[in-house]
Amino acid sequence: MQSGVADVGLPGSVVSSVQIDWRQQRVLVIAAHPDDEAIGCDGLISRVKREGGQVHMLHVAIDDLVEYSPAGGSTARQRWAEIEQVAEFLSLDGWHAARIGERRTLRLDALPRAELVDLLEGRPEHGVALPVLRPTVVVAPEVTYVSLGRRLRYPTAICATISRGIE
């Protein structure tokens, strides 16, 4: 099986390539809400799994939502069921959903960074916390992503992983 190549660089810059043996990786995907993993890194998840690596997911918030859809919204219970289906479809090795029913989904930009660090570090305890999982790769929403709630959490995720020695 061939190692993956990840391109790192900014648009318009010289792009360098890094060889990654995904078989040796434990990837943690931090998703602000259910479906963010599919929107932001479905291709990466598929590649890591196809090449024999592990992928784990942390969903920060799950709530009842009013949406612009034919159904008009979804409940936290429906979203939980969707996460279970996606986890099975993507063959995730583990996942955890936090902040369920706390009406945080549309207010993640107001979530104190200390709470996110606590969540990443496993307070309360869960199986995909940084000290438990010890991921080799952490994927979080990118800084320029359109959603403010997702975007403001990115620097916190980076700081939490650096403090744990994850690069």
PDB file of C-alpha atoms in Angstrom:
ATOM      1  CA  MET A   1       0.000   0.000   0.000  1.00  0.00           C
ATOM      2  CA  GLN A   2       1.394   3.381  -0.970  1.00  0.00           C
ATOM      3  CA  SER A   3       1.819   6.262   1.473  1.00  0.00           C
ATOM      4  CA  GLY A   4      -0.437   9.256   1.092  1.00  0.00           C
ATOM      5  CA  VAL A   5       0.873  12.637   0.006  1.00  0.00           C
ATOM      6  CA  ALA A   6      -0.506  15.694   1.747  1.00  0.00           C
ATOM      7  CA  ASP A   7      -0.017  19.057   0.095  1.00  0.00           C
ATOM      8  CA  VAL A   8       0.682  21.855   2.513  1.00  0.00           C
ATOM      9  CA  GLY A   9       0.879  25.478   1.463  1.00  0.00           C
ATOM     10  CA  LEU A  10      -1.270  28.475   0.700  1.00  0.00           C
ATOM     11  CA  PRO A  11      -2.999  29.195  -2.610  1.00  0.00           C
ATOM     12  CA  GLY A  12      -0.570  30.922  -4.941  1.00  0.00           C
ATOM     13  CA  SER A  13       2.459  29.799  -2.947  1.00  0.00           C
ATOM     14  CA  VAL A  14       4.977  27.113  -3.683  1.00  0.00           C
ATOM     15  CA  VAL A  15       3.389  23.883  -2.478  1.00  0.00           C
ATOM     16  CA  SER A  16       5.510  21.368  -0.654  1.00  0.00           C
ATOM     17  CA  SER A  17       4.572  17.713  -0.286  1.00  0.00           C
ATOM     18  CA  VAL A  18       4.866  15.591   2.813  1.00  0.00           C
ATOM     19  CA  GLN A  19       4.729  11.799   2.677  1.00  0.00           C
ATOM     20  CA  ILE A  20       2.327  10.401   5.272  1.00  0.00           C
ATOM     21  CA  ASP A  21       1.941   6.707   6.024  1.00  0.00           C
ATOM     22  CA  TRP A  22      -1.733   6.779   6.995  1.00  0.00           C
ATOM     23  CA  ARG A  23      -1.545   3.201   8.315  1.00  0.00           C
ATOM     24  CA  GLN A  24       0.440   4.524  11.255  1.00  0.00           C
ATOM     25  CA  GLN A  25      -1.916   7.423  12.058  1.00  0.00           C
ATOM     26  CA  ARG A  26      -4.660   7.999  14.643  1.00  0.00           C
ATOM     27  CA  VAL A  27      -6.647  10.927  13.249  1.00  0.00           C
ATOM     28  CA  LEU A  28      -8.987  12.996  15.434  1.00  0.00           C
ATOM     29  CA  VAL A  29     -11.509  15.103  13.518  1.00  0.00           C
ATOM     30  CA  ILE A  30     -13.040  17.936  15.539  1.00  0.00           C
ATOM     31  CA  ALA A  31     -16.449  18.802  14.102  1.00  0.00           C
ATOM     32  CA  ALA A  32     -18.352  21.750  15.506  1.00  0.00           C
ATOM     33  CA  HIS A  33     -21.678  20.212  14.460  1.00  0.00           C
ATOM     34  CA  PRO A  34     -22.888  16.988  12.863  1.00  0.00           C
ATOM     35  CA  ASP A  35     -22.129  17.052   9.103  1.00  0.00           C
ATOM     36  CA  ASP A  36     -19.025  19.235   9.442  1.00  0.00           C
ATOM     37  CA  GLU A  37     -16.836  16.160   9.080  1.00  0.00           C
ATOM     38  CA  ALA A  38     -18.477  15.363   5.739  1.00  0.00           C
ATOM     39  CA  ILE A  39     -18.290  18.950   4.512  1.00  0.00           C
ATOM     40  CA  GLY A  40     -14.745  19.559   5.675  1.00  0.00           C
ATOM     41  CA  CYS A  41     -12.782  16.329   5.414  1.00  0.00           C
ATOM     42  CA  ASP A  42     -14.775  13.420   4.028  1.00  0.00           C
ATOM     43  CA  GLY A  43     -12.063  12.786   1.446  1.00  0.00           C
ATOM     44  CA  LEU A  44      -9.329  12.675   4.077  1.00  0.00           C
ATOM     45  CA  ILE A  45     -11.381  10.333   6.278  1.00  0.00           C
ATOM     46  CA  SER A  46     -11.958   8.004   3.323  1.00  0.00           C
ATOM     47  CA  ARG A  47      -8.281   7.996   2.404  1.00  0.00           C
ATOM     48  CA  VAL A  48      -7.059   7.326   5.945  1.00  0.00           C
ATOM     49  CA  LYS A  49      -9.520   4.447   6.356  1.00  0.00           C
ATOM     50  CA  ARG A  50      -8.735   3.031   2.894  1.00  0.00           C
ATOM     51  CA  GLU A  51      -5.012   3.057   3.699  1.00  0.00           C
ATOM     52  CA  GLY A  52      -5.501   1.371   7.096  1.00  0.00           C
ATOM     53  CA  GLY A  53      -5.350   4.256   9.570  1.00  0.00           C
ATOM     54  CA  GLN A  54      -7.680   5.092  12.435  1.00  0.00           C
ATOM     55  CA  VAL A  55     -10.186   7.952  12.398  1.00  0.00           C
ATOM     56  CA  HIS A  56     -12.001   9.237  15.479  1.00  0.00           C
ATOM     57  CA  MET A  57     -14.538  12.062  15.660  1.00  0.00           C
ATOM     58  CA  LEU A  58     -15.446  14.659  18.265  1.00  0.00           C
ATOM     59  CA  HIS A  59     -18.713  16.549  17.696  1.00  0.00           C
ATOM     60  CA  VAL A  60     -18.775  19.654  19.889  1.00  0.00           C
ATOM     61  CA  ALA A  61     -22.531  20.408  19.904  1.00  0.00           C
ATOM     62  CA  ILE A  62     -25.764  18.610  19.014  1.00  0.00           C
ATOM     63  CA  ASP A  63     -29.128  20.329  19.455  1.00  0.00           C
ATOM     64  CA  ASP A  64     -32.626  20.607  18.071  1.00  0.00           C
ATOM     65  CA  LEU A  65     -32.467  22.945  15.069  1.00  0.00           C
ATOM     66  CA  VAL A  66     -34.864  24.932  12.949  1.00  0.00           C
ATOM     67  CA  GLU A  67     -33.591  24.649   9.370  1.00  0.00           C
ATOM     68  CA  TYR A  68     -34.403  25.795   5.877  1.00  0.00           C
ATOM     69  CA  SER A  69     -35.329  22.305   4.724  1.00  0.00           C
ATOM     70  CA  PRO A  70     -38.568  20.578   3.712  1.00  0.00           C
ATOM     71  CA  ALA A  71     -38.829  19.122   7.233  1.00  0.00           C
ATOM     72  CA  GLY A  72     -38.276  22.543   8.808  1.00  0.00           C
ATOM     73  CA  GLY A  73     -35.782  21.242  11.330  1.00  0.00           C
ATOM     74  CA  SER A  74     -34.345  18.280  13.160  1.00  0.00           C
ATOM     75  CA  THR A  75     -34.086  17.119  16.740  1.00  0.00           C
ATOM     76  CA  ALA A  76     -30.937  16.288  18.684  1.00  0.00           C
ATOM     77  CA  ARG A  77     -32.138  12.668  18.696  1.00  0.00           C
ATOM     78  CA  GLN A  78     -32.390  12.665  14.880  1.00  0.00           C
ATOM     79  CA  ARG A  79     -28.951  14.228  14.579  1.00  0.00           C
ATOM     80  CA  TRP A  80     -27.541  11.593  16.975  1.00  0.00           C
ATOM     81  CA  ALA A  81     -29.003   8.846  14.757  1.00  0.00           C
ATOM     82  CA  GLU A  82     -27.448  10.516  11.708  1.00  0.00           C
ATOM     83  CA  ILE A  83     -24.038  10.580  13.449  1.00  0.00           C
ATOM     84  CA  GLU A  84     -24.364   6.850  14.160  1.00  0.00           C
ATOM     85  CA  GLN A  85     -25.167   6.177  10.490  1.00  0.00           C
ATOM     86  CA  VAL A  86     -22.269   8.313   9.269  1.00  0.00           C
ATOM     87  CA  ALA A  87     -19.883   6.705  11.782  1.00  0.00           C
ATOM     88  CA  GLU A  88     -20.842   3.284  10.455  1.00  0.00           C
ATOM     89  CA  PHE A  89     -20.670   4.394   6.807  1.00  0.00           C
ATOM     90  CA  LEU A  90     -17.207   5.946   7.268  1.00  0.00           C
ATOM     91  CA  SER A  91     -16.036   3.047   9.479  1.00  0.00           C
ATOM     92  CA  LEU A  92     -14.987   5.412  12.248  1.00  0.00           C
ATOM     93  CA  ASP A  93     -12.920   3.820  14.990  1.00  0.00           C
ATOM     94  CA  GLY A  94     -14.583   5.949  17.657  1.00  0.00           C
ATOM     95  CA  TRP A  95     -16.588   9.097  18.232  1.00  0.00           C
ATOM     96  CA  HIS A  96     -17.946  11.272  20.997  1.00  0.00           C
ATOM     97  CA  ALA A  97     -20.720  13.857  21.005  1.00  0.00           C
ATOM     98  CA  ALA A  98     -20.563  16.593  23.624  1.00  0.00           C
ATOM     99  CA  ARG A  99     -22.807  19.468  24.657  1.00  0.00           C
ATOM    100  CA  ILE A 100     -26.003  17.637  23.733  1.00  0.00           C
ATOM    101  CA  GLY A 101     -29.208  19.624  24.079  1.00  0.00           C
ATOM    102  CA  GLU A 102     -27.507  22.649  25.643  1.00  0.00           C
ATOM    103  CA  ARG A 103     -28.572  25.015  22.841  1.00  0.00           C
ATOM    104  CA  ARG A 104     -24.925  25.587  21.881  1.00  0.00           C
ATOM    105  CA  THR A 105     -25.043  24.595  18.207  1.00  0.00           C
ATOM    106  CA  LEU A 106     -25.690  28.107  16.932  1.00  0.00           C
ATOM    107  CA  ARG A 107     -23.703  29.748  19.730  1.00  0.00           C
ATOM    108  CA  LEU A 108     -20.311  28.072  19.496  1.00  0.00           C
ATOM    109  CA  ASP A 109     -18.691  31.445  18.920  1.00  0.00           C
ATOM    110  CA  ALA A 110     -19.700  32.249  22.528  1.00  0.00           C
ATOM    111  CA  LEU A 111     -18.352  28.988  23.980  1.00  0.00           C
ATOM    112  CA  PRO A 112     -15.522  29.931  26.329  1.00  0.00           C
ATOM    113  CA  ARG A 113     -12.222  28.615  25.041  1.00  0.00           C
ATOM    114  CA  ALA A 114     -11.515  27.063  28.438  1.00  0.00           C
ATOM    115  CA  GLU A 115     -14.598  24.825  27.955  1.00  0.00           C
ATOM    116  CA  LEU A 116     -13.327  23.640  24.582  1.00  0.00           C
ATOM    117  CA  VAL A 117      -9.882  22.930  26.025  1.00  0.00           C
ATOM    118  CA  ASP A 118     -11.558  20.975  28.864  1.00  0.00           C
ATOM    119  CA  LEU A 119     -13.520  18.985  26.279  1.00  0.00           C
ATOM    120  CA  LEU A 120     -10.391  18.236  24.235  1.00  0.00           C
ATOM    121  CA  GLU A 121      -8.482  17.232  27.349  1.00  0.00           C
ATOM    122  CA  GLY A 122     -11.248  14.905  28.538  1.00  0.00           C
ATOM    123  CA  ARG A 123     -13.189  16.840  31.163  1.00  0.00           C
ATOM    124  CA  PRO A 124     -15.622  15.158  31.466  1.00  0.00           C
ATOM    125  CA  GLU A 125     -13.909  11.894  30.485  1.00  0.00           C
ATOM    126  CA  HIS A 126     -14.504  10.457  27.015  1.00  0.00           C
ATOM    127  CA  GLY A 127     -12.736   8.093  24.639  1.00  0.00           C
ATOM    128  CA  VAL A 128     -11.503  10.591  22.057  1.00  0.00           C
ATOM    129  CA  ALA A 129      -9.941  13.056  24.520  1.00  0.00           C
ATOM    130  CA  LEU A 130      -6.375  13.995  23.624  1.00  0.00           C
ATOM    131  CA  PRO A 131      -4.697  12.230  26.584  1.00  0.00           C
ATOM    132  CA  VAL A 132      -6.745   9.048  26.014  1.00  0.00           C
ATOM    133  CA  LEU A 133      -6.653   8.767  22.227  1.00  0.00           C
ATOM    134  CA  ARG A 134      -3.197  10.338  21.794  1.00  0.00           C
ATOM    135  CA  PRO A 135      -3.911  11.260  18.152  1.00  0.00           C
ATOM    136  CA  THR A 136      -1.050  11.676  15.720  1.00  0.00           C
ATOM    137  CA  VAL A 137      -3.093  13.983  13.470  1.00  0.00           C
ATOM    138  CA  VAL A 138      -5.799  16.456  14.538  1.00  0.00           C
ATOM    139  CA  VAL A 139      -8.113  18.004  11.955  1.00  0.00           C
ATOM    140  CA  ALA A 140     -10.199  21.049  12.881  1.00  0.00           C
ATOM    141  CA  PRO A 141     -12.193  23.602  10.871  1.00  0.00           C
ATOM    142  CA  GLU A 142      -9.832  25.921   9.048  1.00  0.00           C
ATOM    143  CA  VAL A 143      -9.400  29.559  10.098  1.00  0.00           C
ATOM    144  CA  THR A 144     -10.999  31.039   6.958  1.00  0.00           C
ATOM    145  CA  TYR A 145     -14.039  28.742   7.090  1.00  0.00           C
ATOM    146  CA  VAL A 146     -17.253  30.704   6.644  1.00  0.00           C
ATOM    147  CA  SER A 147     -18.950  29.830   9.944  1.00  0.00           C
ATOM    148  CA  LEU A 148     -17.895  32.050  12.834  1.00  0.00           C
ATOM    149  CA  GLY A 149     -18.614  29.347  15.432  1.00  0.00           C
ATOM    150  CA  ARG A 150     -16.379  26.900  13.635  1.00  0.00           C
ATOM    151  CA  ARG A 151     -13.701  29.445  12.783  1.00  0.00           C
ATOM    152  CA  LEU A 152     -13.244  30.824  16.308  1.00  0.00           C
ATOM    153  CA  ARG A 153     -12.617  27.378  17.752  1.00  0.00           C
ATOM    154  CA  TYR A 154      -9.685  26.617  15.419  1.00  0.00           C
ATOM    155  CA  PRO A 155      -6.980  28.503  17.381  1.00  0.00           C
ATOM    156  CA  THR A 156      -8.154  26.852  20.605  1.00  0.00           C
ATOM    157  CA  ALA A 157      -7.895  23.382  19.083  1.00  0.00           C
ATOM    158  CA  ILE A 158      -4.386  24.183  17.855  1.00  0.00           C
ATOM    159  CA  CYS A 159      -3.312  25.463  21.293  1.00  0.00           C
ATOM    160  CA  ALA A 160      -4.712  22.386  23.043  1.00  0.00           C
ATOM    161  CA  THR A 161      -2.877  20.015  20.714  1.00  0.00           C
ATOM    162  CA  ILE A 162       0.421  21.887  20.972  1.00  0.00           C
ATOM    163  CA  SER A 163       0.239  21.664  24.756  1.00  0.00           C
ATOM    164  CA  ARG A 164      -0.088  17.873  24.329  1.00  0.00           C
ATOM    165  CA  GLY A 165       2.892  17.636  21.961  1.00  0.00           C
ATOM    166  CA  ILE A 166       0.802  16.864  18.852  1.00  0.00           C
ATOM    167  CA  GLU A 167       2.083  18.507  15.690  1.00  0.00           C
TER     168      GLU A 167
END
